[in-house]
Each structure stands twice: as structure tokens, then as C-alpha cells.
Amino acid sequence: MKQQRVVVLTGAGISAESGIRTFRDNDGLWENHRVEDVATPQGWAADPGLVWRFYQGRRRQLHEVAPNPAHLALAELQQGVEDFVLVTQNVDDLHERGGSEDVVHMHGRLETLRCEGSGRSEHRMEASDMGDEFLTCSCCMEPQRLRPDIVWFGEMPMQLERIYEAVEDCDVFIVVGSSGHVYPAAGLVLLARKCGARTVLVNADAPQNLDAFDEVHLGKAGELLPGLVSGWLSEGA
Ligand code: APR
């Protein structure tokens, strides 16, 4: 795999062993909230206080979690292959803290907040940024309210052009810890396959789009990935 172009797509499952709950493993509830209430523009318009407090909780949680062996293994894979792009649906920073570089966060990030006026994102992780009160931006003359820098349901994922380009050009496409429910991320494996890539899955259980994979490894990412990465890096080509 060393000389091949590799794209990895990760989902909530890769952070599960770090203690961050996944989305679809608990009766459609996410940390006791309906996803529609806390992860849609309509939810934000209806009750911004609830949504804000919800994401402030997720942001504070970043201080309590650490990368697991799966995150570290992907950083090692990046170092070992010539051409590598890591795309994640996750909004946590565990890939970066595990050593991955230039991570494409297609559903946004928790460490940044977005100005509702200008649309600009700013890094806001000081102690004074972590409370339950709304925060305002530092980019507008009259500071505007900040919203979570998250792609909610019904909003356009970030950096799609870059993602499609990488997937169309790759030789190997690897998905780790994603249920294959949410598009367009779930459709990337089909695009990769159509373009001739070998498709690989590492997931706790069989996802929605199982048939799209040439190679399937069912189990916990933190247990499987370190060994898989060592094997891939010792492959001839
Ligand atoms: N190792 C590997 N896979 C795991 C592990 C683990 N330790 N634990 C859980 N999984 C798998 C589950 O079996 C499931 O298939 O990870 C998957 C997680 O699926 P989801 O919770 O649906 O997460 P994801 O696919 O990332 O969701 C996509 O949906 O709510 C939105 O924007 C949100 O980015 C998110 C998107």
C-alpha cells in the first residue's frame, strides 16, 4: 500500500473506544436528545439555548477524552504511504491529537465556532469559551452571536470538492467506524469503487452499505486497526 493513493473515511465508531458516544447505537437518541432537536438548523432556530448548551457539553468533553489505538494507527498509516487523505465525519479533534495531519472535517469541528453574521470560523477553546452562555465573534464591528461550527442535517458538508477529487483518484478507500446511513459520506465508497479503488471496511458491525466493500473486518477499530495498518505497510507495492 505504501506507493498507493489512500483515502480513509472515519465515523463516530473510531472515537467510541475513547468514550465519545456514537449516533445510532442508542434508540435514535444522542446523549438523551432527539437528533432533530440538536443537530438541525430548525432546532437551532427553535431553541438556540438548548442547542448551544448541548454543543458546549460536547466541547467540554474534548478535555476528558484521548485518542485510542485506532487514531494512532491512522497517523502511522499517513506517515507510511506516499499519498494519503483522511476525511472524517467526526467533529472531535482526536485524529489531530493522535498525530494525523491535514484532516478534512466534512461535518465541521467542535474547537471552532462560526459567526452568524460573517460566516467566519474562529478557534475558541479558552476556559472562558466553555460556559453555557452564548459567545460573540471577534470579526464584526458589532460582535455577532457565534453558532457551533457543525454541519447539521440539511446543511452542505464542508470541502466536498476536495473530497470527491481525492476519492476519484484513490487506489484504496478505507472506511472506519461508520454506519453508512448519512449521505453524501455513505456514497463515497460507491464512487471509489466505480473509479477502480479497492474498498476496505473496519467496523463493529455490518453497516447499511456492506455490499460496497471488497474487504471487510468486523470488530473494534482500536483492536483491529493497529494490526491491519502494520500489515498494509508491509505489503509489497
Ligand atoms: N470500532 C469500530 N466501529 C464501531 C465501534 C468501534 N469501537 N463502535 C461502534 N462502531 C460502529 C457502529 O457499529 C456503527 O456502524 O460505528 C458506526 C457508528 O455509526 P453512527 O453512529 O451512525 O456514526 P456515523 O456513521 O459517523 O454517523 C454519520 O451522522 O449524526 C450524523 O453528522 C453525524 O457525522 C455523523 C453522521
PDB file of C-alpha atoms and ligand atoms in Angstrom:
ATOM      1  CA  MET A   1       0.000   0.000   0.000  1.00  0.00           C
ATOM      2  CA  LYS A   2       2.996   2.302   0.512  1.00  0.00           C
ATOM      3  CA  GLN A   3       3.085   3.572  -3.057  1.00  0.00           C
ATOM      4  CA  GLN A   4      -0.670   3.769  -3.461  1.00  0.00           C
ATOM      5  CA  ARG A   5      -3.063   6.663  -3.106  1.00  0.00           C
ATOM      6  CA  VAL A   6      -5.051   6.009   0.038  1.00  0.00           C
ATOM      7  CA  VAL A   7      -8.211   7.756   1.270  1.00  0.00           C
ATOM      8  CA  VAL A   8      -9.659   6.954   4.701  1.00  0.00           C
ATOM      9  CA  LEU A   9     -13.158   7.948   5.817  1.00  0.00           C
ATOM     10  CA  THR A  10     -13.880   7.729   9.535  1.00  0.00           C
ATOM     11  CA  GLY A  11     -17.115   7.965  11.505  1.00  0.00           C
ATOM     12  CA  ALA A  12     -18.248   8.009  15.108  1.00  0.00           C
ATOM     13  CA  GLY A  13     -17.165   4.384  15.645  1.00  0.00           C
ATOM     14  CA  ILE A  14     -13.469   5.297  15.655  1.00  0.00           C
ATOM     15  CA  SER A  15     -13.983   7.559  18.673  1.00  0.00           C
ATOM     16  CA  ALA A  16     -16.259   5.141  20.550  1.00  0.00           C
ATOM     17  CA  GLU A  17     -13.362   3.495  22.394  1.00  0.00           C
ATOM     18  CA  SER A  18     -12.241   6.948  23.518  1.00  0.00           C
ATOM     19  CA  GLY A  19     -15.585   7.367  25.275  1.00  0.00           C
ATOM     20  CA  ILE A  20     -17.490   9.516  22.776  1.00  0.00           C
ATOM     21  CA  ARG A  21     -20.932   8.088  22.100  1.00  0.00           C
ATOM     22  CA  THR A  22     -21.893   7.205  18.542  1.00  0.00           C
ATOM     23  CA  PHE A  23     -25.126   8.471  16.985  1.00  0.00           C
ATOM     24  CA  ARG A  24     -27.154   5.439  16.061  1.00  0.00           C
ATOM     25  CA  ASP A  25     -26.458   2.920  18.791  1.00  0.00           C
ATOM     26  CA  ASN A  26     -28.952   4.205  21.328  1.00  0.00           C
ATOM     27  CA  ASP A  27     -32.599   4.244  20.226  1.00  0.00           C
ATOM     28  CA  GLY A  28     -32.199   7.229  17.935  1.00  0.00           C
ATOM     29  CA  LEU A  29     -31.274   9.421  20.877  1.00  0.00           C
ATOM     30  CA  TRP A  30     -27.991  11.267  21.044  1.00  0.00           C
ATOM     31  CA  GLU A  31     -26.895  11.991  24.617  1.00  0.00           C
ATOM     32  CA  ASN A  32     -30.619  11.914  25.524  1.00  0.00           C
ATOM     33  CA  HIS A  33     -31.707  14.346  22.806  1.00  0.00           C
ATOM     34  CA  ARG A  34     -33.536  13.773  19.560  1.00  0.00           C
ATOM     35  CA  VAL A  35     -31.079  14.397  16.737  1.00  0.00           C
ATOM     36  CA  GLU A  36     -33.618  16.762  15.074  1.00  0.00           C
ATOM     37  CA  ASP A  37     -33.686  18.962  18.176  1.00  0.00           C
ATOM     38  CA  VAL A  38     -29.942  19.480  18.461  1.00  0.00           C
ATOM     39  CA  ALA A  39     -28.494  18.850  15.008  1.00  0.00           C
ATOM     40  CA  THR A  40     -30.639  20.765  12.523  1.00  0.00           C
ATOM     41  CA  PRO A  41     -30.932  24.461  11.562  1.00  0.00           C
ATOM     42  CA  GLN A  42     -34.605  24.181  12.602  1.00  0.00           C
ATOM     43  CA  GLY A  43     -33.567  23.006  16.067  1.00  0.00           C
ATOM     44  CA  TRP A  44     -31.199  25.992  16.380  1.00  0.00           C
ATOM     45  CA  ALA A  45     -33.927  28.424  15.285  1.00  0.00           C
ATOM     46  CA  ALA A  46     -36.475  26.898  17.662  1.00  0.00           C
ATOM     47  CA  ASP A  47     -34.306  26.717  20.782  1.00  0.00           C
ATOM     48  CA  PRO A  48     -30.772  28.061  20.322  1.00  0.00           C
ATOM     49  CA  GLY A  49     -30.117  27.876  24.072  1.00  0.00           C
ATOM     50  CA  LEU A  50     -30.706  24.131  24.134  1.00  0.00           C
ATOM     51  CA  VAL A  51     -28.518  23.540  21.064  1.00  0.00           C
ATOM     52  CA  TRP A  52     -25.780  25.815  22.409  1.00  0.00           C
ATOM     53  CA  ARG A  53     -25.665  24.071  25.791  1.00  0.00           C
ATOM     54  CA  PHE A  54     -25.654  20.706  24.045  1.00  0.00           C
ATOM     55  CA  TYR A  55     -22.592  21.565  21.937  1.00  0.00           C
ATOM     56  CA  GLN A  56     -20.837  23.328  24.817  1.00  0.00           C
ATOM     57  CA  GLY A  57     -21.144  19.987  26.614  1.00  0.00           C
ATOM     58  CA  ARG A  58     -19.603  18.205  23.628  1.00  0.00           C
ATOM     59  CA  ARG A  59     -16.815  20.807  23.529  1.00  0.00           C
ATOM     60  CA  ARG A  60     -16.052  20.402  27.230  1.00  0.00           C
ATOM     61  CA  GLN A  61     -15.971  16.635  26.746  1.00  0.00           C
ATOM     62  CA  LEU A  62     -12.950  17.049  24.460  1.00  0.00           C
ATOM     63  CA  HIS A  63     -10.876  17.745  27.592  1.00  0.00           C
ATOM     64  CA  GLU A  64     -11.896  14.397  29.093  1.00  0.00           C
ATOM     65  CA  VAL A  65     -11.106  12.089  26.173  1.00  0.00           C
ATOM     66  CA  ALA A  66      -7.939  10.936  24.476  1.00  0.00           C
ATOM     67  CA  PRO A  67      -7.106   9.308  21.142  1.00  0.00           C
ATOM     68  CA  ASN A  68      -7.230   5.500  21.099  1.00  0.00           C
ATOM     69  CA  PRO A  69      -5.053   2.985  19.209  1.00  0.00           C
ATOM     70  CA  ALA A  70      -7.220   3.350  16.078  1.00  0.00           C
ATOM     71  CA  HIS A  71      -6.471   7.082  15.815  1.00  0.00           C
ATOM     72  CA  LEU A  72      -2.764   6.390  16.359  1.00  0.00           C
ATOM     73  CA  ALA A  73      -2.759   3.653  13.726  1.00  0.00           C
ATOM     74  CA  LEU A  74      -4.187   6.019  11.099  1.00  0.00           C
ATOM     75  CA  ALA A  75      -1.469   8.572  11.896  1.00  0.00           C
ATOM     76  CA  GLU A  76       1.092   5.812  11.348  1.00  0.00           C
ATOM     77  CA  LEU A  77      -0.567   4.877   8.047  1.00  0.00           C
ATOM     78  CA  GLN A  78      -0.349   8.513   6.910  1.00  0.00           C
ATOM     79  CA  GLN A  79       3.399   8.549   7.652  1.00  0.00           C
ATOM     80  CA  GLY A  80       3.895   5.289   5.795  1.00  0.00           C
ATOM     81  CA  VAL A  81       2.125   5.947   2.495  1.00  0.00           C
ATOM     82  CA  GLU A  82       3.055   8.424  -0.211  1.00  0.00           C
ATOM     83  CA  ASP A  83      -0.362   9.858  -0.913  1.00  0.00           C
ATOM     84  CA  PHE A  84      -2.879   9.946   1.914  1.00  0.00           C
ATOM     85  CA  VAL A  85      -6.060  11.858   2.686  1.00  0.00           C
ATOM     86  CA  LEU A  86      -8.003  11.437   5.927  1.00  0.00           C
ATOM     87  CA  VAL A  87     -11.646  12.508   5.750  1.00  0.00           C
ATOM     88  CA  THR A  88     -13.683  12.375   8.936  1.00  0.00           C
ATOM     89  CA  GLN A  89     -17.346  12.815   9.731  1.00  0.00           C
ATOM     90  CA  ASN A  90     -16.338  13.370  13.341  1.00  0.00           C
ATOM     91  CA  VAL A  91     -16.295  16.794  14.934  1.00  0.00           C
ATOM     92  CA  ASP A  92     -13.847  15.861  17.702  1.00  0.00           C
ATOM     93  CA  ASP A  93     -10.098  16.537  17.463  1.00  0.00           C
ATOM     94  CA  LEU A  94      -8.891  13.028  18.301  1.00  0.00           C
ATOM     95  CA  HIS A  95      -7.335  12.424  14.882  1.00  0.00           C
ATOM     96  CA  GLU A  96      -5.200  15.543  15.243  1.00  0.00           C
ATOM     97  CA  ARG A  97      -4.268  14.646  18.823  1.00  0.00           C
ATOM     98  CA  GLY A  98      -3.393  11.146  17.613  1.00  0.00           C
ATOM     99  CA  GLY A  99      -0.869  12.619  15.169  1.00  0.00           C
ATOM    100  CA  SER A 100      -2.843  12.889  11.905  1.00  0.00           C
ATOM    101  CA  GLU A 101      -2.200  15.924   9.746  1.00  0.00           C
ATOM    102  CA  ASP A 102      -4.407  17.940   7.423  1.00  0.00           C
ATOM    103  CA  VAL A 103      -7.604  16.155   8.460  1.00  0.00           C
ATOM    104  CA  VAL A 104     -10.656  17.003   6.343  1.00  0.00           C
ATOM    105  CA  HIS A 105     -13.584  17.539   8.743  1.00  0.00           C
ATOM    106  CA  MET A 106     -16.555  17.249   6.412  1.00  0.00           C
ATOM    107  CA  HIS A 107     -19.137  17.763   9.189  1.00  0.00           C
ATOM    108  CA  GLY A 108     -17.317  20.605  10.945  1.00  0.00           C
ATOM    109  CA  ARG A 109     -15.349  20.827  14.191  1.00  0.00           C
ATOM    110  CA  LEU A 110     -16.051  21.392  17.860  1.00  0.00           C
ATOM    111  CA  GLU A 111     -12.994  23.562  18.605  1.00  0.00           C
ATOM    112  CA  THR A 112     -14.098  26.301  16.233  1.00  0.00           C
ATOM    113  CA  LEU A 113     -17.249  28.449  16.382  1.00  0.00           C
ATOM    114  CA  ARG A 114     -18.848  30.270  13.460  1.00  0.00           C
ATOM    115  CA  CYS A 115     -20.006  33.876  13.328  1.00  0.00           C
ATOM    116  CA  GLU A 116     -23.688  34.074  12.394  1.00  0.00           C
ATOM    117  CA  GLY A 117     -23.049  37.419  10.726  1.00  0.00           C
ATOM    118  CA  SER A 118     -19.979  36.829   8.558  1.00  0.00           C
ATOM    119  CA  GLY A 119     -19.845  33.036   8.452  1.00  0.00           C
ATOM    120  CA  ARG A 120     -16.209  33.111   9.578  1.00  0.00           C
ATOM    121  CA  SER A 121     -14.902  30.417  11.930  1.00  0.00           C
ATOM    122  CA  GLU A 122     -12.646  31.120  14.873  1.00  0.00           C
ATOM    123  CA  HIS A 123     -10.791  28.829  17.267  1.00  0.00           C
ATOM    124  CA  ARG A 124     -12.414  29.225  20.710  1.00  0.00           C
ATOM    125  CA  MET A 125     -11.205  26.762  23.320  1.00  0.00           C
ATOM    126  CA  GLU A 126     -10.125  29.063  26.190  1.00  0.00           C
ATOM    127  CA  ALA A 127     -11.610  28.332  29.632  1.00  0.00           C
ATOM    128  CA  SER A 128     -13.834  31.416  29.194  1.00  0.00           C
ATOM    129  CA  ASP A 129     -15.248  29.908  25.969  1.00  0.00           C
ATOM    130  CA  MET A 130     -16.600  26.767  27.593  1.00  0.00           C
ATOM    131  CA  GLY A 131     -19.587  28.016  29.623  1.00  0.00           C
ATOM    132  CA  ASP A 132     -23.288  27.758  28.859  1.00  0.00           C
ATOM    133  CA  GLU A 133     -23.738  31.438  27.899  1.00  0.00           C
ATOM    134  CA  PHE A 134     -23.740  32.438  24.223  1.00  0.00           C
ATOM    135  CA  LEU A 135     -20.460  33.851  22.876  1.00  0.00           C
ATOM    136  CA  THR A 136     -19.917  36.592  20.313  1.00  0.00           C
ATOM    137  CA  CYS A 137     -17.439  36.827  17.460  1.00  0.00           C
ATOM    138  CA  SER A 138     -14.248  38.811  17.187  1.00  0.00           C
ATOM    139  CA  CYS A 139     -14.642  39.552  13.465  1.00  0.00           C
ATOM    140  CA  CYS A 140     -17.561  42.020  13.248  1.00  0.00           C
ATOM    141  CA  MET A 141     -17.643  45.716  14.283  1.00  0.00           C
ATOM    142  CA  GLU A 142     -20.719  44.896  16.289  1.00  0.00           C
ATOM    143  CA  PRO A 143     -19.935  41.425  17.669  1.00  0.00           C
ATOM    144  CA  GLN A 144     -22.416  38.816  16.468  1.00  0.00           C
ATOM    145  CA  ARG A 145     -23.589  35.604  18.072  1.00  0.00           C
ATOM    146  CA  LEU A 146     -21.483  32.511  17.401  1.00  0.00           C
ATOM    147  CA  ARG A 147     -23.029  29.172  16.455  1.00  0.00           C
ATOM    148  CA  PRO A 148     -21.463  25.710  16.622  1.00  0.00           C
ATOM    149  CA  ASP A 149     -19.181  25.188  13.591  1.00  0.00           C
ATOM    150  CA  ILE A 150     -21.004  21.981  12.816  1.00  0.00           C
ATOM    151  CA  VAL A 151     -22.686  20.771   9.630  1.00  0.00           C
ATOM    152  CA  TRP A 152     -26.215  19.981  10.716  1.00  0.00           C
ATOM    153  CA  PHE A 153     -28.710  17.786   8.891  1.00  0.00           C
ATOM    154  CA  GLY A 154     -29.933  19.699   5.854  1.00  0.00           C
ATOM    155  CA  GLU A 155     -26.671  21.685   5.530  1.00  0.00           C
ATOM    156  CA  MET A 156     -23.940  21.194   2.953  1.00  0.00           C
ATOM    157  CA  PRO A 157     -20.875  19.182   4.096  1.00  0.00           C
ATOM    158  CA  MET A 158     -17.565  21.048   4.003  1.00  0.00           C
ATOM    159  CA  GLN A 159     -14.761  20.620   1.421  1.00  0.00           C
ATOM    160  CA  LEU A 160     -16.807  18.310  -0.805  1.00  0.00           C
ATOM    161  CA  GLU A 161     -14.866  19.244  -3.924  1.00  0.00           C
ATOM    162  CA  ARG A 162     -11.567  18.264  -2.344  1.00  0.00           C
ATOM    163  CA  ILE A 163     -13.101  15.036  -1.019  1.00  0.00           C
ATOM    164  CA  TYR A 164     -14.565  13.961  -4.372  1.00  0.00           C
ATOM    165  CA  GLU A 165     -11.290  14.682  -6.117  1.00  0.00           C
ATOM    166  CA  ALA A 166      -9.316  12.561  -3.631  1.00  0.00           C
ATOM    167  CA  VAL A 167     -11.816   9.689  -3.755  1.00  0.00           C
ATOM    168  CA  GLU A 168     -11.970   9.645  -7.563  1.00  0.00           C
ATOM    169  CA  ASP A 169      -8.181   9.421  -7.734  1.00  0.00           C
ATOM    170  CA  CYS A 170      -7.515   6.876  -4.991  1.00  0.00           C
ATOM    171  CA  ASP A 171      -6.311   3.274  -5.254  1.00  0.00           C
ATOM    172  CA  VAL A 172      -7.531   2.215  -1.811  1.00  0.00           C
ATOM    173  CA  PHE A 173     -10.572   3.566   0.053  1.00  0.00           C
ATOM    174  CA  ILE A 174     -10.886   2.580   3.721  1.00  0.00           C
ATOM    175  CA  VAL A 175     -13.930   3.247   5.932  1.00  0.00           C
ATOM    176  CA  VAL A 176     -13.584   3.012   9.709  1.00  0.00           C
ATOM    177  CA  GLY A 177     -16.467   3.174  12.199  1.00  0.00           C
ATOM    178  CA  SER A 178     -19.361   4.477  10.144  1.00  0.00           C
ATOM    179  CA  SER A 179     -22.887   3.108   9.826  1.00  0.00           C
ATOM    180  CA  GLY A 180     -23.301   4.166   6.191  1.00  0.00           C
ATOM    181  CA  HIS A 181     -26.567   5.991   6.882  1.00  0.00           C
ATOM    182  CA  VAL A 182     -25.629   9.580   6.195  1.00  0.00           C
ATOM    183  CA  TYR A 183     -25.090  10.878   2.665  1.00  0.00           C
ATOM    184  CA  PRO A 184     -23.061  12.058   0.865  1.00  0.00           C
ATOM    185  CA  ALA A 185     -20.401  10.403   3.101  1.00  0.00           C
ATOM    186  CA  ALA A 186     -22.033   6.981   2.793  1.00  0.00           C
ATOM    187  CA  GLY A 187     -21.941   7.208  -1.019  1.00  0.00           C
ATOM    188  CA  LEU A 188     -18.186   7.843  -1.256  1.00  0.00           C
ATOM    189  CA  VAL A 189     -17.405   4.132  -1.197  1.00  0.00           C
ATOM    190  CA  LEU A 190     -19.501   3.640  -4.339  1.00  0.00           C
ATOM    191  CA  LEU A 191     -17.674   6.447  -6.090  1.00  0.00           C
ATOM    192  CA  ALA A 192     -14.312   4.970  -5.061  1.00  0.00           C
ATOM    193  CA  ARG A 193     -15.336   1.567  -6.361  1.00  0.00           C
ATOM    194  CA  LYS A 194     -16.646   2.980  -9.625  1.00  0.00           C
ATOM    195  CA  CYS A 195     -13.271   4.655 -10.099  1.00  0.00           C
ATOM    196  CA  GLY A 196     -11.467   1.344  -9.603  1.00  0.00           C
ATOM    197  CA  ALA A 197     -10.332   1.555  -5.970  1.00  0.00           C
ATOM    198  CA  ARG A 198     -10.077  -1.407  -3.619  1.00  0.00           C
ATOM    199  CA  THR A 199     -12.607  -0.770  -0.838  1.00  0.00           C
ATOM    200  CA  VAL A 200     -11.990  -1.803   2.765  1.00  0.00           C
ATOM    201  CA  LEU A 201     -14.215  -1.621   5.858  1.00  0.00           C
ATOM    202  CA  VAL A 202     -13.299  -1.768   9.541  1.00  0.00           C
ATOM    203  CA  ASN A 203     -16.468  -1.572  11.656  1.00  0.00           C
ATOM    204  CA  ALA A 204     -18.014  -3.068  14.784  1.00  0.00           C
ATOM    205  CA  ASP A 205     -20.957  -4.468  12.877  1.00  0.00           C
ATOM    206  CA  ALA A 206     -22.210  -4.818   9.327  1.00  0.00           C
ATOM    207  CA  PRO A 207     -23.277  -1.379   8.119  1.00  0.00           C
ATOM    208  CA  GLN A 208     -26.074  -0.386   5.731  1.00  0.00           C
ATOM    209  CA  ASN A 209     -23.741  -0.378   2.698  1.00  0.00           C
ATOM    210  CA  LEU A 210     -21.826  -3.612   3.387  1.00  0.00           C
ATOM    211  CA  ASP A 211     -22.070  -4.826  -0.218  1.00  0.00           C
ATOM    212  CA  ALA A 212     -19.938  -1.940  -1.432  1.00  0.00           C
ATOM    213  CA  PHE A 213     -16.784  -3.309   0.235  1.00  0.00           C
ATOM    214  CA  ASP A 214     -14.230  -5.713  -1.243  1.00  0.00           C
ATOM    215  CA  GLU A 215     -12.667  -6.438   2.132  1.00  0.00           C
ATOM    216  CA  VAL A 216     -14.496  -6.393   5.484  1.00  0.00           C
ATOM    217  CA  HIS A 217     -13.030  -6.530   9.001  1.00  0.00           C
ATOM    218  CA  LEU A 218     -15.721  -6.690  11.668  1.00  0.00           C
ATOM    219  CA  GLY A 219     -14.647  -5.735  15.191  1.00  0.00           C
ATOM    220  CA  LYS A 220     -13.489  -2.806  17.267  1.00  0.00           C
ATOM    221  CA  ALA A 221     -11.333  -0.341  15.401  1.00  0.00           C
ATOM    222  CA  GLY A 222      -8.933   0.112  18.334  1.00  0.00           C
ATOM    223  CA  GLU A 223      -8.304  -3.619  18.409  1.00  0.00           C
ATOM    224  CA  LEU A 224      -8.172  -4.281  14.657  1.00  0.00           C
ATOM    225  CA  LEU A 225      -6.578  -1.248  13.051  1.00  0.00           C
ATOM    226  CA  PRO A 226      -3.061  -1.375  14.556  1.00  0.00           C
ATOM    227  CA  GLY A 227      -2.523  -4.876  13.161  1.00  0.00           C
ATOM    228  CA  LEU A 228      -4.182  -4.083   9.838  1.00  0.00           C
ATOM    229  CA  VAL A 229      -2.033  -0.982   9.359  1.00  0.00           C
ATOM    230  CA  SER A 230       1.180  -2.925  10.075  1.00  0.00           C
ATOM    231  CA  GLY A 231       0.092  -5.499   7.516  1.00  0.00           C
ATOM    232  CA  TRP A 232      -0.795  -2.890   4.896  1.00  0.00           C
ATOM    233  CA  LEU A 233       2.505  -1.093   5.368  1.00  0.00           C
ATOM    234  CA  SER A 234       4.445  -4.295   4.846  1.00  0.00           C
ATOM    235  CA  GLU A 235       2.572  -5.134   1.616  1.00  0.00           C
ATOM    236  CA  GLY A 236       4.903  -5.180  -1.372  1.00  0.00           C
ATOM    237  CA  ALA A 237       3.509  -2.407  -3.576  1.00  0.00           C
TER     238      ALA A 237
HETATM  239  N1  APR B   1     -14.967   0.239  16.305  1.00  0.00           N
HETATM  240  C1  APR B   1     -15.463   0.259  15.043  1.00  0.00           C
HETATM  241  N2  APR B   1     -16.736   0.572  14.764  1.00  0.00           N
HETATM  242  C2  APR B   1     -17.535   0.884  15.789  1.00  0.00           C
HETATM  243  C3  APR B   1     -17.093   0.894  17.133  1.00  0.00           C
HETATM  244  C4  APR B   1     -15.740   0.543  17.382  1.00  0.00           C
HETATM  245  N3  APR B   1     -15.225   0.518  18.612  1.00  0.00           N
HETATM  246  N4  APR B   1     -18.145   1.244  17.927  1.00  0.00           N
HETATM  247  C5  APR B   1     -19.182   1.459  17.112  1.00  0.00           C
HETATM  248  N5  APR B   1     -18.829   1.235  15.816  1.00  0.00           N
HETATM  249  C6  APR B   1     -19.630   1.362  14.602  1.00  0.00           C
HETATM  250  C7  APR B   1     -21.100   1.051  14.793  1.00  0.00           C
HETATM  251  O1  APR B   1     -21.320  -0.332  14.580  1.00  0.00           O
HETATM  252  C8  APR B   1     -21.742   1.891  13.704  1.00  0.00           C
HETATM  253  O2  APR B   1     -21.851   1.178  12.484  1.00  0.00           O
HETATM  254  O3  APR B   1     -19.563   2.705  14.205  1.00  0.00           O
HETATM  255  C9  APR B   1     -20.737   3.042  13.500  1.00  0.00           C
HETATM  256  C10 APR B   1     -21.205   4.381  14.019  1.00  0.00           C
HETATM  257  O4  APR B   1     -22.296   4.797  13.259  1.00  0.00           O
HETATM  258  P1  APR B   1     -23.027   6.182  13.519  1.00  0.00           P
HETATM  259  O5  APR B   1     -23.284   6.333  14.978  1.00  0.00           O
HETATM  260  O6  APR B   1     -24.184   6.240  12.594  1.00  0.00           O
HETATM  261  O7  APR B   1     -21.917   7.263  13.128  1.00  0.00           O
HETATM  262  P2  APR B   1     -21.519   7.866  11.727  1.00  0.00           P
HETATM  263  O8  APR B   1     -21.618   6.858  10.631  1.00  0.00           O
HETATM  264  O9  APR B   1     -20.237   8.569  11.928  1.00  0.00           O
HETATM  265  O10 APR B   1     -22.653   8.949  11.523  1.00  0.00           O
HETATM  266  C11 APR B   1     -22.570   9.796  10.427  1.00  0.00           C
HETATM  267  O11 APR B   1     -24.382  11.145  11.200  1.00  0.00           O
HETATM  268  O12 APR B   1     -25.438  12.130  13.011  1.00  0.00           O
HETATM  269  C12 APR B   1     -24.643  12.339  11.900  1.00  0.00           C
HETATM  270  O13 APR B   1     -23.199  14.099  11.432  1.00  0.00           O
HETATM  271  C13 APR B   1     -23.339  12.961  12.240  1.00  0.00           C
HETATM  272  O14 APR B   1     -21.142  12.533  11.383  1.00  0.00           O
HETATM  273  C14 APR B   1     -22.323  11.914  11.841  1.00  0.00           C
HETATM  274  C15 APR B   1     -23.058  11.168  10.748  1.00  0.00           C
END
